[in-house]
mmCIF file of C-alpha atoms in Angstrom:
data_model
loop_
_atom_site.group_PDB
_atom_site.id
_atom_site.type_symbol
_atom_site.label_atom_id
_atom_site.label_comp_id
_atom_site.label_asym_id
_atom_site.label_seq_id
_atom_site.Cartn_x
_atom_site.Cartn_y
_atom_site.Cartn_z
ATOM 1 C CA MET A 246 16.083 10.023 -1.174
ATOM 2 C CA ARG A 247 17.023 7.006 -3.282
ATOM 3 C CA ALA A 248 20.654 6.701 -2.227
ATOM 4 C CA THR A 249 20.309 3.517 -0.218
ATOM 5 C CA ARG A 250 20.972 0.108 -1.697
ATOM 6 C CA GLU A 251 17.595 -1.172 -0.491
ATOM 7 C CA ILE A 252 15.593 1.533 -2.262
ATOM 8 C CA ALA A 253 17.420 1.071 -5.577
ATOM 9 C CA SER A 254 16.900 -2.674 -5.357
ATOM 10 C CA ASN A 255 13.216 -2.215 -4.473
ATOM 11 C CA GLU A 256 12.677 -0.034 -7.525
ATOM 12 C CA GLN A 257 14.173 -2.681 -9.787
ATOM 13 C CA ALA A 258 12.145 -5.444 -8.127
ATOM 14 C CA TRP A 259 8.821 -3.624 -8.484
ATOM 15 C CA ASP A 260 9.554 -2.748 -12.102
ATOM 16 C CA ILE A 261 9.927 -6.462 -12.825
ATOM 17 C CA ALA A 262 6.908 -7.418 -10.704
ATOM 18 C CA SER A 263 4.770 -4.990 -12.721
ATOM 19 C CA GLN A 264 4.726 -7.576 -15.507
ATOM 20 C CA LYS A 265 2.209 -9.579 -13.481
ATOM 21 C CA TYR A 266 -0.298 -6.729 -13.742
ATOM 22 C CA ALA A 267 0.564 -6.066 -17.385
ATOM 23 C CA GLN A 268 -0.766 -9.451 -18.471
ATOM 24 C CA ASP A 269 -3.749 -9.055 -20.789
ATOM 25 C CA GLU A 270 -6.127 -10.899 -18.443
ATOM 26 C CA GLU A 271 -5.132 -8.878 -15.366
ATOM 27 C CA PHE A 272 -5.204 -5.550 -17.192
ATOM 28 C CA LYS A 273 -8.529 -6.204 -18.915
ATOM 29 C CA ARG A 274 -10.112 -7.335 -15.637
ATOM 30 C CA ASP A 275 -9.123 -4.065 -13.952
ATOM 31 C CA ILE A 276 -10.374 -2.007 -16.885
ATOM 32 C CA GLU A 277 -13.706 -3.826 -17.038
ATOM 33 C CA MET A 278 -14.233 -3.459 -13.296
ATOM 34 C CA LEU A 279 -13.390 0.254 -13.304
ATOM 35 C CA ARG A 280 -15.362 0.973 -16.465
ATOM 36 C CA GLU A 281 -18.460 -0.485 -14.796
ATOM 37 C CA ASN A 282 -17.904 1.978 -11.904
ATOM 38 C CA GLY A 283 -16.553 -0.816 -9.738
ATOM 39 C CA SER A 284 -14.111 -0.505 -6.868
ATOM 40 C CA SER A 285 -11.162 -2.360 -5.372
ATOM 41 C CA LEU A 286 -11.795 -0.772 -1.951
ATOM 42 C CA PHE A 287 -13.150 -2.824 0.938
ATOM 43 C CA PRO A 288 -16.564 -1.941 2.390
ATOM 44 C CA CYS A 289 -14.916 -0.699 5.594
ATOM 45 C CA GLU A 290 -12.731 1.702 3.589
ATOM 46 C CA ILE A 291 -15.733 3.083 1.725
ATOM 47 C CA GLU A 292 -17.653 3.562 4.967
ATOM 48 C CA GLU A 293 -14.753 5.109 6.883
ATOM 49 C CA ILE A 294 -13.707 7.543 4.158
ATOM 50 C CA GLY A 295 -17.338 8.608 3.817
ATOM 51 C CA ASP A 296 -18.387 11.358 1.422
ATOM 52 C CA PHE A 297 -16.042 10.923 -1.555
ATOM 53 C CA SER A 298 -17.799 13.721 -3.434
ATOM 54 C CA SER A 299 -16.257 16.214 -0.990
ATOM 55 C CA ILE A 300 -12.746 15.171 -2.067
ATOM 56 C CA GLY A 301 -11.371 17.636 -4.604
ATOM 57 C CA LEU A 302 -7.949 15.967 -4.772
ATOM 58 C CA ALA A 303 -6.914 12.545 -3.487
ATOM 59 C CA VAL A 304 -3.208 11.670 -3.328
ATOM 60 C CA HIS A 305 -2.243 7.992 -3.136
ATOM 61 C CA LEU A 306 1.214 7.248 -1.735
ATOM 62 C CA CYS A 307 2.709 3.943 -2.971
ATOM 63 C CA CYS A 308 -0.024 3.807 -5.598
ATOM 64 C CA SER A 309 1.332 0.770 -7.501
ATOM 65 C CA HIS A 310 -0.557 0.160 -10.779
ATOM 66 C CA GLY A 311 -3.272 2.680 -9.996
ATOM 67 C CA THR A 312 -6.410 0.617 -9.504
ATOM 68 C CA ASP A 313 -7.063 1.764 -5.922
ATOM 69 C CA LEU A 314 -6.753 5.470 -6.778
ATOM 70 C CA LEU A 315 -8.952 5.036 -9.857
ATOM 71 C CA SER A 316 -11.475 3.334 -7.567
ATOM 72 C CA ILE A 317 -11.438 6.393 -5.299
ATOM 73 C CA LEU A 318 -12.303 8.472 -8.355
ATOM 74 C CA ASN A 319 -15.124 6.072 -9.176
ATOM 75 C CA HIS A 320 -16.561 6.757 -5.720
ATOM 76 C CA GLY A 321 -16.762 10.469 -6.458
ATOM 77 C CA ALA A 322 -13.401 12.152 -5.813
ATOM 78 C CA LYS A 323 -12.834 14.884 -8.396
ATOM 79 C CA ALA A 324 -9.164 14.250 -9.208
ATOM 80 C CA GLY A 325 -6.302 12.022 -8.110
ATOM 81 C CA ILE A 326 -2.513 11.941 -8.054
ATOM 82 C CA GLY A 327 -0.570 8.732 -7.466
ATOM 83 C CA ILE A 328 3.073 8.571 -6.359
ATOM 84 C CA ASP A 329 5.192 5.452 -6.678
ATOM 85 C CA ILE A 330 8.823 4.432 -6.973
ATOM 86 C CA SER A 331 8.215 2.072 -9.909
ATOM 87 C CA GLN A 332 8.042 3.678 -13.348
ATOM 88 C CA GLN A 333 6.713 0.454 -14.840
ATOM 89 C CA MET A 334 3.845 0.337 -12.354
ATOM 90 C CA LEU A 335 3.031 3.948 -13.191
ATOM 91 C CA SER A 336 3.060 3.144 -16.901
ATOM 92 C CA LEU A 337 0.279 0.643 -16.214
ATOM 93 C CA ALA A 338 -1.581 3.259 -14.160
ATOM 94 C CA GLN A 339 -1.267 5.743 -17.007
ATOM 95 C CA ALA A 340 -2.501 3.178 -19.517
ATOM 96 C CA LYS A 341 -5.591 2.588 -17.370
ATOM 97 C CA THR A 342 -6.127 6.342 -17.057
ATOM 98 C CA ASP A 343 -5.863 6.840 -20.808
ATOM 99 C CA THR A 344 -8.251 3.966 -21.503
ATOM 100 C CA LEU A 345 -10.850 5.189 -19.013
ATOM 101 C CA GLY A 346 -10.416 8.927 -19.482
ATOM 102 C CA SER A 347 -9.980 9.361 -15.717
ATOM 103 C CA LYS A 348 -8.764 12.556 -14.026
ATOM 104 C CA ALA A 349 -5.595 11.082 -12.548
ATOM 105 C CA ASP A 350 -1.931 12.010 -12.815
ATOM 106 C CA TRP A 351 1.073 9.938 -11.816
ATOM 107 C CA ILE A 352 4.396 10.983 -10.290
ATOM 108 C CA HIS A 353 7.488 8.771 -10.415
ATOM 109 C CA ALA A 354 9.183 9.403 -7.066
ATOM 110 C CA ASP A 355 10.025 8.006 -3.683
ATOM 111 C CA VAL A 356 7.061 8.851 -1.423
ATOM 112 C CA LEU A 357 9.589 10.433 0.947
ATOM 113 C CA ASP A 358 10.606 12.980 -1.700
ATOM 114 C CA GLU A 359 9.321 16.503 -1.156
ATOM 115 C CA GLN A 360 6.518 17.528 -3.525
ATOM 116 C CA PRO A 361 6.385 21.361 -3.402
ATOM 117 C CA ALA A 362 3.622 21.567 -6.021
ATOM 118 C CA LEU A 363 1.318 19.451 -3.842
ATOM 119 C CA LYS A 364 1.739 21.335 -0.566
ATOM 120 C CA GLY A 365 -1.610 22.159 0.983
ATOM 121 C CA SER A 366 -3.537 20.766 -1.984
ATOM 122 C CA ALA A 367 -5.038 17.418 -0.953
ATOM 123 C CA ASP A 368 -8.353 16.709 0.722
ATOM 124 C CA LEU A 369 -7.346 13.065 1.173
ATOM 125 C CA VAL A 370 -3.995 11.315 1.358
ATOM 126 C CA TYR A 371 -4.538 7.577 1.046
ATOM 127 C CA THR A 372 -2.021 4.798 1.602
ATOM 128 C CA GLY A 373 -1.876 1.171 2.594
ATOM 129 C CA ARG A 374 -2.678 -2.193 1.013
ATOM 130 C CA GLY A 375 0.933 -3.240 1.573
ATOM 131 C CA GLY A 376 2.388 0.253 1.145
ATOM 132 C CA LEU A 377 3.834 0.967 4.592
ATOM 133 C CA PRO A 378 6.359 -1.916 4.683
ATOM 134 C CA TRP A 379 8.147 -0.201 1.760
ATOM 135 C CA VAL A 380 8.494 3.100 3.632
ATOM 136 C CA ARG A 381 11.889 3.255 5.332
ATOM 137 C CA ASP A 382 11.251 6.404 7.412
ATOM 138 C CA LEU A 383 7.784 6.656 8.962
ATOM 139 C CA GLU A 384 8.333 10.058 10.539
ATOM 140 C CA LEU A 385 9.259 11.592 7.186
ATOM 141 C CA TRP A 386 6.385 9.749 5.475
ATOM 142 C CA ALA A 387 3.930 11.257 7.960
ATOM 143 C CA ARG A 388 5.419 14.743 7.486
ATOM 144 C CA ARG A 389 5.073 14.430 3.717
ATOM 145 C CA ALA A 390 1.416 13.444 4.110
ATOM 146 C CA GLU A 391 0.811 16.391 6.448
ATOM 147 C CA GLU A 392 2.492 18.780 3.980
ATOM 148 C CA MET A 393 0.235 17.679 1.123
ATOM 149 C CA LEU A 394 -3.008 18.052 3.073
ATOM 150 C CA LYS A 395 -4.998 21.276 3.153
ATOM 151 C CA PRO A 396 -6.524 22.326 6.519
ATOM 152 C CA GLY A 397 -9.319 19.880 7.266
ATOM 153 C CA GLY A 398 -7.764 17.313 4.914
ATOM 154 C CA ARG A 399 -7.484 13.717 6.048
ATOM 155 C CA LEU A 400 -4.884 10.956 6.012
ATOM 156 C CA TYR A 401 -6.479 7.520 5.640
ATOM 157 C CA VAL A 402 -4.575 4.247 5.998
ATOM 158 C CA PHE A 403 -5.843 0.722 5.412
ATOM 159 C CA GLU A 404 -3.031 -1.761 5.934
ATOM 160 C CA GLY A 405 -2.096 -5.285 6.897
ATOM 161 C CA HIS A 406 -1.728 -5.593 10.667
ATOM 162 C CA PRO A 407 1.872 -5.590 11.933
ATOM 163 C CA LEU A 408 1.109 -8.864 13.751
ATOM 164 C CA ASN A 409 1.019 -10.508 10.326
ATOM 165 C CA TRP A 410 4.804 -10.529 10.466
ATOM 166 C CA VAL A 411 4.936 -12.805 13.503
ATOM 167 C CA TRP A 412 2.620 -15.672 12.446
ATOM 168 C CA ALA A 413 3.597 -18.827 10.589
ATOM 169 C CA ARG A 414 1.830 -18.880 7.232
ATOM 170 C CA ASP A 415 1.570 -22.619 6.671
ATOM 171 C CA THR A 416 -0.052 -23.885 9.890
ATOM 172 C CA ALA A 417 -3.640 -24.590 10.939
ATOM 173 C CA LYS A 418 -3.357 -22.634 14.203
ATOM 174 C CA TRP A 419 -1.800 -19.275 15.004
ATOM 175 C CA GLN A 420 1.861 -19.881 15.786
ATOM 176 C CA VAL A 421 4.445 -17.182 16.552
ATOM 177 C CA ILE A 422 7.674 -17.704 14.633
ATOM 178 C CA ARG A 423 9.085 -14.142 14.406
ATOM 179 C CA GLY A 424 9.542 -11.217 16.738
ATOM 180 C CA TYR A 425 7.208 -8.214 16.600
ATOM 181 C CA PHE A 426 9.899 -5.624 17.325
ATOM 182 C CA GLN A 427 12.144 -5.990 14.278
ATOM 183 C CA SER A 428 13.861 -2.788 13.204
ATOM 184 C CA LYS A 429 16.190 -3.778 10.352
ATOM 185 C CA PRO A 430 14.996 -4.118 6.748
ATOM 186 C CA GLN A 431 14.118 -7.691 5.831
ATOM 187 C CA ALA A 432 14.270 -9.488 2.502
ATOM 188 C CA ASN A 433 10.781 -9.983 1.073
ATOM 189 C CA GLN A 434 9.784 -13.633 0.669
ATOM 190 C CA ASP A 435 6.316 -13.493 -0.932
ATOM 191 C CA PHE A 436 5.347 -10.555 -3.150
ATOM 192 C CA PRO A 437 7.009 -9.057 -5.125
ATOM 193 C CA ALA A 438 9.668 -11.755 -4.690
ATOM 194 C CA MET A 439 7.530 -14.429 -6.390
ATOM 195 C CA ALA A 440 6.820 -12.184 -9.370
ATOM 196 C CA VAL A 441 10.458 -11.135 -9.648
ATOM 197 C CA GLU A 442 11.494 -14.784 -9.780
ATOM 198 C CA GLN A 443 8.859 -15.495 -12.419
ATOM 199 C CA TYR A 444 9.435 -12.538 -14.746
ATOM 200 C CA ALA A 445 13.128 -11.640 -14.386
ATOM 201 C CA ASP A 446 15.120 -12.117 -17.585
ATOM 202 C CA ASP A 447 18.205 -13.255 -15.701
ATOM 203 C CA LYS A 448 17.169 -15.765 -13.021
ATOM 204 C CA ASP A 449 20.649 -15.626 -11.476
ATOM 205 C CA GLN A 450 20.680 -11.829 -11.054
ATOM 206 C CA THR A 451 17.253 -10.996 -9.637
ATOM 207 C CA PRO A 452 16.985 -7.869 -7.469
ATOM 208 C CA GLN A 453 15.940 -8.371 -3.845
ATOM 209 C CA ALA A 454 13.065 -6.382 -2.362
ATOM 210 C CA TYR A 455 13.447 -5.140 1.234
ATOM 211 C CA GLU A 456 10.667 -4.404 3.723
ATOM 212 C CA TRP A 457 10.494 -2.542 7.018
ATOM 213 C CA GLN A 458 8.467 -3.972 9.906
ATOM 214 C CA TRP A 459 6.560 -1.191 11.676
ATOM 215 C CA SER A 460 4.521 -1.685 14.843
ATOM 216 C CA ILE A 461 1.155 -0.028 15.498
ATOM 217 C CA ALA A 462 2.950 2.202 17.997
ATOM 218 C CA ASP A 463 5.508 3.240 15.360
ATOM 219 C CA ILE A 464 2.759 4.211 12.923
ATOM 220 C CA VAL A 465 0.556 6.113 15.368
ATOM 221 C CA THR A 466 3.516 7.909 16.941
ATOM 222 C CA ALA A 467 4.816 9.029 13.537
ATOM 223 C CA ILE A 468 1.410 10.426 12.582
ATOM 224 C CA ALA A 469 0.981 12.204 15.915
ATOM 225 C CA GLY A 470 4.480 13.639 15.596
ATOM 226 C CA SER A 471 3.599 15.188 12.227
ATOM 227 C CA GLY A 472 0.915 17.328 13.865
ATOM 228 C CA LEU A 473 -2.024 15.416 12.423
ATOM 229 C CA GLN A 474 -4.811 14.604 14.871
ATOM 230 C CA LEU A 475 -5.782 10.947 15.092
ATOM 231 C CA GLN A 476 -9.539 10.441 14.697
ATOM 232 C CA PHE A 477 -9.712 6.652 14.958
ATOM 233 C CA LEU A 478 -7.745 3.423 14.831
ATOM 234 C CA HIS A 479 -9.717 0.276 13.964
ATOM 235 C CA GLU A 480 -8.489 -3.326 13.823
ATOM 236 C CA HIS A 481 -10.103 -5.878 11.508
ATOM 237 C CA PRO A 482 -10.168 -9.719 11.530
ATOM 238 C CA PHE A 483 -9.601 -10.004 7.750
ATOM 239 C CA ASN A 484 -6.778 -9.285 5.347
ATOM 240 C CA PHE A 485 -6.534 -7.833 1.863
ATOM 241 C CA TRP A 486 -4.016 -10.501 0.855
ATOM 242 C CA PRO A 487 -4.305 -14.320 1.301
ATOM 243 C CA LEU A 488 -1.487 -14.814 3.800
ATOM 244 C CA PHE A 489 -3.024 -17.472 6.028
ATOM 245 C CA ASP A 490 -4.854 -19.930 3.802
ATOM 246 C CA GLU A 491 -4.007 -22.883 6.067
ATOM 247 C CA ILE A 492 -5.621 -21.438 9.212
ATOM 248 C CA ASP A 493 -8.613 -23.454 10.478
ATOM 249 C CA GLN A 494 -11.984 -21.739 10.254
ATOM 250 C CA GLU A 495 -12.298 -21.838 14.049
ATOM 251 C CA GLN A 496 -9.014 -19.918 14.315
ATOM 252 C CA ASP A 497 -9.896 -17.348 11.681
ATOM 253 C CA GLY A 498 -11.095 -14.073 13.169
ATOM 254 C CA LEU A 499 -9.363 -14.590 16.529
ATOM 255 C CA VAL A 500 -6.579 -12.088 15.833
ATOM 256 C CA PRO A 501 -6.457 -8.808 13.889
ATOM 257 C CA GLN A 502 -5.158 -9.155 10.338
ATOM 258 C CA SER A 503 -5.578 -5.565 9.152
ATOM 259 C CA PHE A 504 -6.160 -2.098 10.554
ATOM 260 C CA SER A 505 -7.422 1.282 9.426
ATOM 261 C CA LEU A 506 -6.889 4.766 10.780
ATOM 262 C CA MET A 507 -7.878 8.314 10.024
ATOM 263 C CA ALA A 508 -6.035 11.490 10.984
ATOM 264 C CA ILE A 509 -6.988 15.086 10.197
ATOM 265 C CA LYS A 510 -5.013 18.275 9.628
ATOM 266 C CA ALA A 511 -6.328 21.028 11.877
#
């Protein structure tokens, strides 16, 4: 599953970008927040997921450095497994787990790789927070999520809205500068690119990270095609990442900047 040039380059880029989260201040802040039973989840995520205590196993696809999955455990899930392409990110997740004594395990893999040991085991598969743009095959991603879920298990996604791709990021009013229906992988320009530039040892040989632009229709169709039953799709006027700092206050909230959805395995 890692044969493509883009995936190999992405793995290298995220390994370098992990150094941002390995800084003492960043790491200690996460540990302190989690140790105090804090959470990185947004209120809408907490409300929409609902009764965390009913979650025996939560699987986080594209789990990065682990803070979101460890937050799910703080809310009451019994155990968690995170899957990510970056070994360095997972090393940070493991360090947090060891420090906190949390019931989480971490798998170094492409989220499109088959995970036979996880088939039919998860009560919740969670993804988002910038995860989907790094998935190159949405149909296979949705099938992998469906395979991991037990009957009655749920897929939950909280993600930046696909419209975020089309807006200029340095203007006071919403201005379309890119097309919505882009199908080819695109070179990342913000994160992890900024961190790669900052932390790479060789500034002349930095790996490029590539993203895929998926529409709402692409995402919903892939999930429906996997056999999961869509329960809801909500759009939100806020983002999890400061993309549009220059937008006037009167413009803020006029367009969706994130979305969430839930699908269930019958």
